Amino acid sequence: MKMEINPLLMSLMCMSICVSLVSSVRFDELFQPSWASDHVVFEGEVLKLKLDSYSGSGFESKSKYLFGRTTVQIKLVQGDSAGTVTAFYMSSDGPKHHEFDFEFLGNTTGEPYSVQTNVYVNGVGNREERLSLWFDPSQDFHAYSILWNQHQVVFMVDQTPIRVFSNKEHKGVAYPKDQPMGVYSSIWNADDWATQGGRVKTNWAHAPFVASYKGFEIDGCDCPVTTTAVENAVKCSSTGERKYWWDEPMMSELSLHQSHQLMWVRANHMIYDYCTDVSRFPVFPVECDHRR
């Protein structure tokens, strides 16, 4: 019987030889409020972002990173959260930026949450996927992760992959690998589109809407703002004795077990996939070839 090695276990084994690793459960070691700090509340190990009729709120990482993995545990807004969006994402700067998005779309009471993911490369997005979750994300904390290396971007929920954006440069598809990215989260009002296409508006009588966070982790190559793109590329590549766990061959694709998990998620929980939307894309994007 062939034994499969869990990538998470492999990453732990690699820590003794990896460099520039960052991992913490304390918010202030890695992050800081980015706007509306009066709507950011600390309660022990839990951070809460609030949205009311005056303002939403957000936080950002103190550094930017080129490759690695970031994870945060989130308990989403309880009750009637229609019109609200809670986002967890990575992004670089400028009009040609790269971005990886988790967007949790609010619901009316009794209706399920949905999560939308998107990938921007060189400022171009339009790669939305939307799915339902197999649990109520407002009742407890769940871990949401983004893994990023030279070969793939993997969105994970409680270590289960829900989306993979693979490097298809050999097919002429641009891949995000040259811009350090910060880690961000925010909550804001998006009732023009978030719930049932904007038909259900935010009920401010239920404000404040609160998203709770804990378990902050970033395990990546730290890129100071003073370093150039070339310097970052050299620093964040596995060369010589410097080895990053995300560059290990086994991290270049999903394991067999993870592939089966992804297939299950897509078969049972997929709501929308841009790769099958012929009204938007009469000619399918090149990266969607494998799904036709």
GROMACS .gro file of N, CA and C in nm, residues 64 90-94 96-99 179-182 184:
model
   45
   64LYS      N    1   0.502   4.263   0.344
   64LYS     CA    2   0.456   4.195   0.224
   64LYS      C    3   0.541   4.069   0.204
   90MET      N    4  -0.507   3.848  -0.025
   90MET     CA    5  -0.371   3.895  -0.045
   90MET      C    6  -0.370   3.986  -0.167
   91SER      N    7  -0.287   4.090  -0.163
   91SER     CA    8  -0.282   4.180  -0.277
   91SER      C    9  -0.150   4.255  -0.281
   92SER      N   10  -0.103   4.281  -0.403
   92SER     CA   11   0.010   4.371  -0.421
   92SER      C   12  -0.046   4.509  -0.453
   93ASP      N   13   0.041   4.604  -0.489
   93ASP     CA   14  -0.002   4.741  -0.509
   93ASP      C   15  -0.004   4.778  -0.657
   94GLY      N   16  -0.079   4.885  -0.690
   94GLY     CA   17  -0.075   4.942  -0.823
   94GLY      C   18  -0.180   4.886  -0.918
   96LYS      N   19  -0.148   4.728  -1.192
   96LYS     CA   20  -0.112   4.595  -1.246
   96LYS      C   21  -0.091   4.495  -1.133
   97HIS      N   22  -0.171   4.508  -1.028
   97HIS     CA   23  -0.151   4.429  -0.908
   97HIS      C   24  -0.198   4.285  -0.926
   98HIS      N   25  -0.147   4.198  -0.837
   98HIS     CA   26  -0.198   4.062  -0.822
   98HIS      C   27  -0.285   4.058  -0.696
   99GLU      N   28  -0.383   3.968  -0.695
   99GLU     CA   29  -0.473   3.960  -0.580
   99GLU      C   30  -0.539   3.823  -0.574
  179GLN      N   31   0.545   3.987  -0.768
  179GLN     CA   32   0.510   4.101  -0.684
  179GLN      C   33   0.479   4.055  -0.541
  180PRO      N   34   0.553   4.105  -0.443
  180PRO     CA   35   0.519   4.075  -0.303
  180PRO      C   36   0.378   4.123  -0.272
  181MET      N   37   0.310   4.049  -0.186
  181MET     CA   38   0.171   4.078  -0.155
  181MET      C   39   0.149   4.093  -0.005
  182GLY      N   40   0.066   4.188   0.033
  182GLY     CA   41   0.025   4.201   0.171
  182GLY      C   42  -0.095   4.112   0.198
  184TYR      N   43  -0.467   4.098   0.395
  184TYR     CA   44  -0.567   4.195   0.438
  184TYR      C   45  -0.697   4.125   0.478
   0.00000   0.00000   0.00000
